[in-house]
Tab-separated table of C-alpha atoms in Angstrom:
chain	number	residue	atom	x	y	z
A	1	MET	CA	3.835	151.157	-17.610
A	2	THR	CA	7.185	150.189	-16.306
A	3	ARG	CA	7.828	146.703	-14.889
A	4	LYS	CA	8.402	148.177	-11.407
A	5	ALA	CA	5.101	150.137	-11.506
A	6	PHE	CA	3.250	146.986	-12.728
A	7	CYS	CA	4.573	144.869	-9.817
A	8	SER	CA	3.609	147.578	-7.285
A	9	TRP	CA	0.051	147.642	-8.731
A	10	VAL	CA	-0.291	143.820	-8.440
A	11	LEU	CA	0.949	143.909	-4.839
A	12	LEU	CA	-1.563	146.588	-3.861
A	13	ALA	CA	-4.417	144.759	-5.633
A	14	SER	CA	-3.585	141.460	-3.912
A	15	LEU	CA	-3.467	143.145	-0.502
A	16	ALA	CA	-6.811	144.800	-1.094
A	17	LEU	CA	-8.415	141.523	-2.260
A	18	GLY	CA	-6.940	139.728	0.768
A	19	LEU	CA	-8.356	142.265	3.193
A	20	MET	CA	-11.731	142.152	1.478
A	21	GLY	CA	-11.767	138.332	1.487
A	22	GLY	CA	-10.849	138.214	5.161
A	23	TYR	CA	-13.585	140.635	5.992
A	24	CYS	CA	-16.190	138.669	3.957
A	25	TRP	CA	-15.050	135.399	5.486
A	26	GLN	CA	-15.414	136.763	8.997
A	27	ARG	CA	-18.910	138.036	8.111
A	28	LEU	CA	-19.884	134.748	6.535
A	29	GLU	CA	-18.398	132.771	9.476
A	30	ARG	CA	-20.314	134.814	12.020
A	31	ARG	CA	-23.521	134.526	9.990
A	32	GLU	CA	-23.070	130.736	9.569
A	33	LEU	CA	-22.771	130.266	13.332
A	34	ALA	CA	-25.799	132.409	13.938
A	35	LEU	CA	-28.141	130.448	11.621
A	36	PRO	CA	-29.530	126.959	12.455
A	37	PRO	CA	-28.916	124.153	9.947
A	38	PRO	CA	-31.638	123.362	7.411
A	39	SER	CA	-34.398	121.051	8.657
A	40	GLY	CA	-33.306	117.409	8.841
A	41	THR	CA	-29.674	118.157	8.119
A	42	PRO	CA	-27.412	115.773	10.141
A	43	ILE	CA	-25.008	117.471	12.541
A	44	TRP	CA	-21.541	115.955	13.081
A	45	SER	CA	-19.711	116.485	16.319
A	46	PHE	CA	-16.502	115.226	17.812
A	47	ALA	CA	-15.849	115.248	21.559
A	48	ALA	CA	-13.733	113.213	24.002
A	49	GLY	CA	-12.372	111.260	21.018
A	50	LEU	CA	-15.823	110.155	19.876
A	51	SER	CA	-17.740	111.101	16.737
A	52	ALA	CA	-21.541	111.518	16.714
A	53	VAL	CA	-24.097	112.321	14.067
A	54	VAL	CA	-27.540	113.691	15.181
A	55	SER	CA	-30.266	115.804	13.683
A	56	ALA	CA	-31.636	119.061	14.985
A	57	ASP	CA	-35.322	118.060	14.652
A	58	LYS	CA	-35.465	114.392	13.682
A	59	GLU	CA	-34.470	111.034	15.147
A	60	PHE	CA	-32.438	108.258	13.619
A	61	VAL	CA	-33.918	104.746	13.635
A	62	VAL	CA	-33.089	101.334	12.221
A	63	LEU	CA	-35.734	99.075	10.703
A	64	ALA	CA	-34.691	95.590	11.842
A	65	GLY	CA	-37.500	93.371	10.498
A	66	GLU	CA	-41.219	92.727	10.462
A	67	SER	CA	-43.798	90.043	11.036
A	68	SER	CA	-47.468	89.444	10.228
A	69	ASP	CA	-48.055	87.401	13.394
A	70	GLU	CA	-48.524	89.232	16.686
A	71	LEU	CA	-47.323	86.486	19.046
A	72	LEU	CA	-44.239	85.791	16.943
A	73	ALA	CA	-43.603	89.543	16.718
A	74	TYR	CA	-43.724	89.927	20.511
A	75	LEU	CA	-41.469	86.901	20.999
A	76	ARG	CA	-38.960	88.422	18.534
A	77	TYR	CA	-39.188	91.805	20.259
A	78	ASP	CA	-38.567	90.227	23.670
A	79	TYR	CA	-35.670	88.252	22.158
A	80	LEU	CA	-34.021	91.266	20.561
A	81	ARG	CA	-34.203	93.535	23.570
A	82	SER	CA	-32.416	90.962	25.758
A	83	ARG	CA	-29.379	90.685	23.497
A	84	ARG	CA	-26.098	92.241	24.630
A	85	GLU	CA	-25.551	93.611	21.089
A	86	SER	CA	-28.685	95.791	21.407
A	87	SER	CA	-27.871	97.252	24.862
A	88	ARG	CA	-27.136	100.702	23.378
A	89	MET	CA	-30.491	100.724	21.558
A	90	GLN	CA	-34.155	100.883	22.513
A	91	VAL	CA	-36.034	98.096	20.732
A	92	LEU	CA	-39.470	99.215	19.463
A	93	LEU	CA	-42.406	97.060	18.427
A	94	THR	CA	-44.902	98.881	16.244
A	95	THR	CA	-48.025	97.975	14.321
A	96	ARG	CA	-49.655	99.421	11.272
A	97	GLU	CA	-52.430	98.183	8.963
A	98	THR	CA	-51.327	97.316	5.468
A	99	GLY	CA	-53.895	95.967	3.045
A	100	GLY	CA	-56.422	95.606	5.851
A	101	ARG	CA	-54.109	93.456	7.974
A	102	PRO	CA	-51.714	94.422	10.752
A	103	VAL	CA	-47.979	94.380	10.107
A	104	TYR	CA	-45.629	94.418	13.046
A	105	ARG	CA	-42.220	96.097	12.685
A	106	PHE	CA	-39.090	96.186	14.824
A	107	TYR	CA	-37.167	99.423	15.073
A	108	LEU	CA	-33.944	100.222	16.934
A	109	TYR	CA	-33.417	103.659	18.372
A	110	PRO	CA	-30.044	104.693	19.867
A	111	TRP	CA	-30.329	105.945	23.410
A	112	ASN	CA	-27.758	108.684	22.657
A	113	ARG	CA	-29.562	109.626	19.400
A	114	ASP	CA	-26.382	109.031	17.431
A	115	ALA	CA	-26.671	107.647	13.922
A	116	ILE	CA	-23.172	106.131	14.123
A	117	THR	CA	-24.125	104.150	17.267
A	118	ALA	CA	-27.294	102.918	15.606
A	119	ALA	CA	-25.569	101.749	12.434
A	120	SER	CA	-22.777	100.113	14.431
A	121	SER	CA	-25.121	98.247	16.774
A	122	ALA	CA	-27.326	97.115	13.870
A	123	SER	CA	-24.277	95.791	12.027
A	124	GLY	CA	-23.286	93.871	15.187
A	125	LEU	CA	-26.743	92.280	15.367
A	126	VAL	CA	-26.430	91.185	11.729
A	127	ALA	CA	-22.921	89.813	12.249
A	128	SER	CA	-24.116	87.833	15.298
A	129	GLY	CA	-27.107	86.440	13.358
A	130	TYR	CA	-29.812	88.123	15.438
A	131	ILE	CA	-31.284	90.004	12.477
A	132	ALA	CA	-31.052	89.292	8.750
A	133	GLY	CA	-30.487	92.912	7.741
A	134	PHE	CA	-31.530	96.482	8.382
A	135	GLU	CA	-32.529	99.796	6.790
A	136	LEU	CA	-31.778	103.295	8.099
A	137	ALA	CA	-34.147	106.259	8.330
A	138	TRP	CA	-34.680	109.682	9.877
A	139	VAL	CA	-38.155	110.090	11.426
A	140	ALA	CA	-40.016	112.987	13.045
A	141	ARG	CA	-39.907	113.040	16.827
A	142	SER	CA	-43.701	112.804	16.943
A	143	VAL	CA	-43.471	109.490	14.984
A	144	LEU	CA	-40.874	108.143	17.387
A	145	ALA	CA	-42.977	109.130	20.373
A	146	ASP	CA	-45.933	107.313	18.809
A	147	TRP	CA	-43.829	104.120	18.307
A	148	GLN	CA	-42.562	104.294	21.870
A	149	GLN	CA	-46.162	104.498	23.109
A	150	GLN	CA	-47.129	101.504	20.962
A	151	THR	CA	-44.188	99.529	22.460
A	152	ARG	CA	-45.283	100.368	26.002
A	153	THR	CA	-48.787	99.228	25.135
A	154	PHE	CA	-47.554	95.860	23.878
A	155	GLU	CA	-45.528	95.399	27.048
A	156	ALA	CA	-48.591	96.260	29.156
A	157	ALA	CA	-50.817	93.847	27.216
A	158	TYR	CA	-48.371	90.966	27.722
A	159	SER	CA	-47.970	91.782	31.431
A	160	LEU	CA	-51.639	91.899	32.451
A	161	PRO	CA	-52.822	89.759	35.407
A	162	VAL	CA	-53.394	86.180	34.221
A	163	ARG	CA	-57.029	85.526	33.307
A	164	ARG	CA	-56.634	82.149	31.667
A	165	HIS	CA	-54.325	79.576	33.206
A	166	LEU	CA	-52.439	77.171	30.965
A	167	GLU	CA	-54.483	74.254	32.183
A	168	GLY	CA	-57.740	76.008	31.190
A	169	ILE	CA	-56.802	76.917	27.606
A	170	GLY	CA	-58.812	74.990	25.023
A	171	ARG	CA	-56.836	72.379	23.142
A	172	GLY	CA	-57.236	74.047	19.748
A	173	HIS	CA	-56.193	77.457	21.000
A	174	LEU	CA	-53.327	75.983	23.014
A	175	LEU	CA	-52.123	74.072	19.965
A	176	ASN	CA	-51.994	77.233	17.868
A	177	LEU	CA	-50.091	79.142	20.547
A	178	MET	CA	-47.624	76.348	21.316
A	179	ALA	CA	-46.878	75.714	17.639
A	180	ARG	CA	-45.784	79.327	17.201
A	181	PHE	CA	-43.653	79.198	20.390
A	182	ILE	CA	-41.967	75.994	19.216
A	183	HIS	CA	-41.414	77.393	15.735
A	184	PHE	CA	-39.811	80.562	17.201
A	185	LYS	CA	-37.544	78.563	19.549
A	186	SER	CA	-36.201	76.391	16.748
A	187	ALA	CA	-35.703	79.390	14.419
A	188	THR	CA	-33.595	81.221	17.038
A	189	ASP	CA	-31.425	78.218	17.966
A	190	ALA	CA	-27.861	79.391	18.615
A	191	ARG	CA	-26.359	76.827	16.203
A	192	ILE	CA	-28.435	78.231	13.353
A	193	ARG	CA	-27.699	81.841	14.320
A	194	ARG	CA	-23.929	81.168	14.436
A	195	GLY	CA	-23.967	79.193	11.205
A	196	ASP	CA	-22.429	76.111	12.767
A	197	GLU	CA	-21.581	73.210	10.479
A	198	PRO	CA	-23.570	71.087	10.294
A	199	ALA	CA	-26.368	73.354	11.447
A	200	PRO	CA	-29.805	71.903	12.183
A	201	GLU	CA	-32.816	72.826	10.096
A	202	PRO	CA	-35.387	74.946	11.959
A	203	LEU	CA	-38.882	73.465	12.141
A	204	SER	CA	-41.353	74.625	9.496
A	205	PRO	CA	-44.715	75.939	10.797
A	206	ASP	CA	-46.355	72.567	9.949
A	207	GLU	CA	-43.594	70.625	11.696
A	208	ALA	CA	-43.881	72.901	14.737
A	209	ARG	CA	-47.603	72.303	14.812
A	210	GLY	CA	-47.082	68.528	14.683
A	211	MET	CA	-44.558	68.674	17.541
A	212	ALA	CA	-46.959	70.843	19.600
A	213	ALA	CA	-49.773	68.358	19.057
A	214	ASN	CA	-47.556	65.453	20.108
A	215	ILE	CA	-46.351	67.242	23.253
A	216	ILE	CA	-49.900	68.117	24.337
A	217	THR	CA	-51.127	64.537	23.726
A	218	VAL	CA	-48.231	62.865	25.549
A	219	ALA	CA	-48.362	65.356	28.445
A	220	GLU	CA	-52.083	64.605	28.878
A	221	PHE	CA	-51.546	60.838	28.614
A	222	TYR	CA	-48.846	60.723	31.289
A	223	GLU	CA	-50.264	63.601	33.344
A	224	LEU	CA	-47.113	65.668	33.043
A	225	PRO	CA	-46.623	69.351	33.943
A	226	LEU	CA	-46.896	70.723	30.407
A	227	GLU	CA	-44.626	73.723	30.811
A	228	PHE	CA	-41.771	71.595	32.172
A	229	PHE	CA	-42.141	69.028	29.407
A	230	LEU	CA	-42.054	71.950	26.929
A	231	GLY	CA	-38.993	73.314	28.751
A	232	ILE	CA	-37.125	70.001	28.465
A	233	GLY	CA	-37.722	69.940	24.712
A	234	ALA	CA	-36.349	73.453	24.397
A	235	MET	CA	-33.264	72.751	26.539
A	236	GLU	CA	-32.409	69.512	24.786
A	237	ASN	CA	-32.571	70.470	21.107
A	238	ASN	CA	-35.111	73.240	20.611
A	239	TYR	CA	-37.471	70.525	19.329
A	240	MET	CA	-35.299	69.742	16.272
A	241	ASP	CA	-34.426	66.194	15.237
A	242	ILE	CA	-30.621	65.991	15.362
A	243	ARG	CA	-28.231	63.651	17.081
A	244	GLY	CA	-26.141	64.750	20.043
A	245	ASP	CA	-23.297	63.548	22.267
A	246	LEU	CA	-21.800	61.806	19.241
A	247	ARG	CA	-18.664	60.773	21.127
A	248	HIS	CA	-20.431	59.458	24.161
A	249	VAL	CA	-19.586	55.795	24.822
A	250	VAL	CA	-20.382	53.214	27.455
A	251	TRP	CA	-18.896	49.826	28.521
A	252	LYS	CA	-21.325	46.879	28.585
A	253	ARG	CA	-21.090	43.234	29.586
A	254	ARG	CA	-22.318	42.132	26.194
A	255	ALA	CA	-23.343	43.667	22.890
A	256	GLN	CA	-26.987	43.903	21.824
A	257	LYS	CA	-28.589	44.058	18.433
A	258	GLY	CA	-28.032	47.519	16.883
A	259	ASP	CA	-24.951	48.319	18.977
A	260	ILE	CA	-22.027	50.122	17.360
A	261	ILE	CA	-19.033	48.320	18.931
A	262	LEU	CA	-15.801	50.245	19.260
A	263	ARG	CA	-13.683	47.937	21.410
A	264	ARG	CA	-13.724	44.612	23.248
A	265	ARG	CA	-11.786	43.937	26.406
A	266	ARG	CA	-11.964	41.182	29.071
A	267	GLY	CA	-15.393	40.059	28.185
A	268	ARG	CA	-16.867	43.619	27.923
A	269	VAL	CA	-17.630	45.831	24.950
A	270	LEU	CA	-17.360	49.560	24.401
A	271	VAL	CA	-20.294	50.906	22.361
A	272	LEU	CA	-21.446	54.287	21.056
A	273	ASN	CA	-24.184	55.774	23.150
A	274	TYR	CA	-25.108	58.986	21.308
A	275	ALA	CA	-28.336	60.845	22.001
A	276	THR	CA	-31.223	60.750	19.519
A	277	GLY	CA	-33.675	63.304	18.203
A	278	PRO	CA	-35.412	66.347	19.747
A	279	TRP	CA	-35.409	64.829	23.261
A	280	GLN	CA	-31.780	63.735	23.204
A	281	ILE	CA	-32.362	60.282	24.708
A	282	THR	CA	-29.304	58.044	24.532
A	283	ARG	CA	-29.475	54.606	23.006
A	284	GLU	CA	-29.039	52.834	26.329
A	285	THR	CA	-31.698	55.057	27.980
A	286	LEU	CA	-34.065	54.251	25.153
A	287	ARG	CA	-33.659	50.563	25.928
A	288	TYR	CA	-34.339	51.289	29.587
A	289	VAL	CA	-37.477	53.325	28.798
A	290	HIS	CA	-38.676	50.651	26.369
A	291	ARG	CA	-38.538	48.106	29.197
A	292	LEU	CA	-40.660	50.498	31.267
A	293	PHE	CA	-43.143	50.606	28.407
A	294	LEU	CA	-43.403	46.859	28.194
A	295	LYS	CA	-44.305	46.764	31.919
A	296	ASP	CA	-46.643	49.756	31.798
A	297	THR	CA	-50.339	49.057	32.410
A	298	ARG	CA	-51.678	52.269	30.874
A	299	ASP	CA	-54.074	51.902	27.895
A	300	TYR	CA	-51.862	52.897	24.992
A	301	GLY	CA	-54.799	52.458	22.697
A	302	ARG	CA	-55.739	55.990	23.788
A	303	LEU	CA	-52.713	57.352	21.954
A	304	PRO	CA	-52.678	57.987	18.192
A	305	LEU	CA	-51.041	55.123	16.316
A	306	SER	CA	-48.030	57.322	15.428
A	307	LEU	CA	-47.277	57.731	19.155
A	308	ARG	CA	-47.620	54.124	20.226
A	309	PRO	CA	-44.254	52.371	20.793
A	310	PRO	CA	-43.911	48.987	19.012
A	311	ARG	CA	-43.476	45.843	21.098
A	312	LYS	CA	-40.027	45.324	19.610
A	313	LEU	CA	-37.601	48.228	19.767
A	314	ASN	CA	-35.537	49.196	16.700
A	315	LEU	CA	-33.134	51.940	17.632
A	316	ASP	CA	-32.636	52.981	14.034
A	317	GLU	CA	-36.335	53.422	13.241
A	318	ILE	CA	-37.633	55.870	15.860
A	319	ASP	CA	-39.135	59.109	14.607
A	320	SER	CA	-39.720	62.331	16.633
A	321	GLY	CA	-43.293	61.257	17.508
A	322	LEU	CA	-42.224	58.021	19.195
A	323	LEU	CA	-39.325	59.805	20.869
A	324	THR	CA	-41.819	62.249	22.342
A	325	THR	CA	-43.724	59.271	23.846
A	326	TYR	CA	-40.529	57.800	25.274
A	327	ALA	CA	-39.478	61.152	26.648
A	328	GLY	CA	-42.893	61.560	28.308
A	329	LEU	CA	-42.711	58.075	29.880
A	330	LEU	CA	-39.184	58.714	31.143
A	331	PHE	CA	-40.264	62.058	32.692
A	332	ARG	CA	-43.293	60.412	34.301
A	333	HIS	CA	-41.099	57.609	35.670
A	334	LEU	CA	-38.669	60.146	37.168
A	335	ILE	CA	-41.462	62.189	38.787
A	336	ASP	CA	-42.830	59.008	40.409
A	337	ARG	CA	-39.312	57.961	41.421
A	338	PHE	CA	-38.835	61.228	43.272
A	339	ASN	CA	-42.284	61.153	44.837
A	340	GLY	CA	-43.656	64.050	42.811
A	341	ASP	CA	-40.567	66.275	43.126
A	342	VAL	CA	-40.648	67.818	39.624
A	343	ALA	CA	-37.418	69.734	40.115
A	344	ARG	CA	-35.333	66.653	40.942
A	345	ALA	CA	-37.087	64.710	38.148
A	346	VAL	CA	-36.085	67.390	35.631
A	347	GLY	CA	-32.530	67.334	36.926
A	348	ALA	CA	-32.423	63.520	36.675
A	349	TYR	CA	-33.611	63.684	33.073
A	350	ASN	CA	-30.179	65.083	32.253
A	351	GLY	CA	-27.911	63.930	35.053
A	352	GLY	CA	-29.460	60.556	35.958
A	353	ILE	CA	-31.250	59.351	39.063
A	354	ARG	CA	-28.067	59.187	41.160
A	355	ASN	CA	-26.866	62.683	40.238
A	356	PRO	CA	-29.656	65.041	39.201
A	357	ASN	CA	-28.294	68.056	37.371
A	358	MET	CA	-29.925	70.983	39.163
A	359	GLY	CA	-28.170	73.487	36.921
A	360	TYR	CA	-29.995	71.828	34.037
A	361	GLU	CA	-33.253	72.055	36.056
A	362	GLU	CA	-32.702	75.768	36.490
A	363	GLY	CA	-32.442	76.269	32.754
A	364	VAL	CA	-35.547	74.180	32.082
A	365	ARG	CA	-37.444	76.125	34.745
A	366	LEU	CA	-36.579	79.420	33.132
A	367	VAL	CA	-37.942	78.231	29.788
A	368	ALA	CA	-40.981	76.649	31.501
A	369	ASP	CA	-41.878	79.804	33.412
A	370	TYR	CA	-41.421	81.947	30.316
A	371	ALA	CA	-43.522	79.598	28.182
A	372	ARG	CA	-46.339	79.466	30.736
A	373	ASN	CA	-46.369	83.252	31.080
A	374	ILE	CA	-46.310	84.062	27.380
A	375	LEU	CA	-48.860	81.405	26.445
A	376	GLU	CA	-51.237	82.455	29.203
A	377	GLN	CA	-50.935	86.097	28.249
A	378	ALA	CA	-51.492	85.346	24.572
A	379	ALA	CA	-54.507	83.199	25.441
A	380	ALA	CA	-55.918	85.981	27.616
A	381	LEU	CA	-56.003	88.202	24.531
A	382	ASN	CA	-58.381	85.586	23.031
A	383	ASN	CA	-57.265	86.012	19.437
A	384	GLN	CA	-57.765	89.813	19.735
A	385	SER	CA	-54.911	91.854	18.375
A	386	VAL	CA	-53.324	94.181	20.894
A	387	SER	CA	-53.821	97.011	18.377
A	388	GLU	CA	-57.581	96.387	18.549
A	389	MET	CA	-57.836	96.686	22.330
A	390	SER	CA	-59.494	99.713	23.831
A	391	PHE	CA	-56.423	101.021	25.682
A	392	PHE	CA	-54.229	100.941	22.534
A	393	ALA	CA	-54.173	104.395	20.935
A	394	PRO	CA	-51.420	104.669	18.355
A	395	SER	CA	-51.817	107.151	15.547
A	396	ARG	CA	-52.482	105.208	12.369
A	397	ARG	CA	-51.720	108.436	10.504
A	398	SER	CA	-48.028	108.369	11.428
A	399	PRO	CA	-46.069	108.502	8.155
A	400	GLU	CA	-43.821	105.620	7.335
A	401	PRO	CA	-40.146	106.652	7.166
A	402	LYS	CA	-38.368	106.390	3.900
A	403	PRO	CA	-35.559	103.899	4.542
A	404	LYS	CA	-32.064	104.512	3.244
A	405	SER	CA	-29.800	101.663	2.362
């Protein structure tokens, strides 16, 4: 075969193969568009400059944590769904028995069903310190519907008409509920979440229980509105023992024992007046409240020894128990000073008698109302798990998703 004939044969063969390939590609392309993707296969799309990944028959969820305590689980659920970082997600609270005991899990489901949105929002929650980590999973739509029903049931259970008012809850039951509320509040403190230096240490369950017992005892002794006393503790330091207002100073006519003197001028002294402990009472206010104690005619023998102030005040040897007593006495004094006006008394706890801080009062009231509501609802359940109530009907047969890292 001549070279010219060989080249002509190659050209004809290439043309034939090209035509055949184009025909096959068109056939394959048309057939590909006509067939649905395999079950569970993610579908990528790009529109209006945005990417999205969804599934034809499944839903994308994020496992954001779990708890073995129902009240703590509901508090965490309520906390997560109120965060700006989770606004593009539906927060789900689910329950499932494991080893004969209920386990409560938090899932995040993107409203737009997009896996990219879910992963991005979950990463934002981790970066902001709201969750410790997360796992990703595809689940059947029937499973998601079941979890959404469980979530609605939890919300309904914690929104029932009040059947047990805070004042009527037995001390032992109230102590258990308050201890968990206090533990949760300290664990979700913004300074801990942000990783501030130095960050306070959250209360352990035992420490939270001790704080709850002291608050109940002091509130009973001074006849205080319990929810507002609880709210003050949350607003001041989330019940944690750490100093505050470290640069706060005050001029005095003369120094007293224990004062940290910064300057002297014209017969006066400038001293540090930082706040102390979970109730953030300044050193000068502690002296004022101690004088109130020395004049008080109440029978302090009714208080446990750990809550009884000594006759002689030592500013450097006051633990959180004694500070709770001093805070209770100060609050009682302010309520009496304002003729029973609790709102102004709360404002004066922060701003002083001459200038009650009503913005502070508003914050305390928000915590107080929330604490009263959640404790009363939890008490109404009477130690019965929501999942055991007659109107709760989740499918215990729903398969657990297989998380993907």
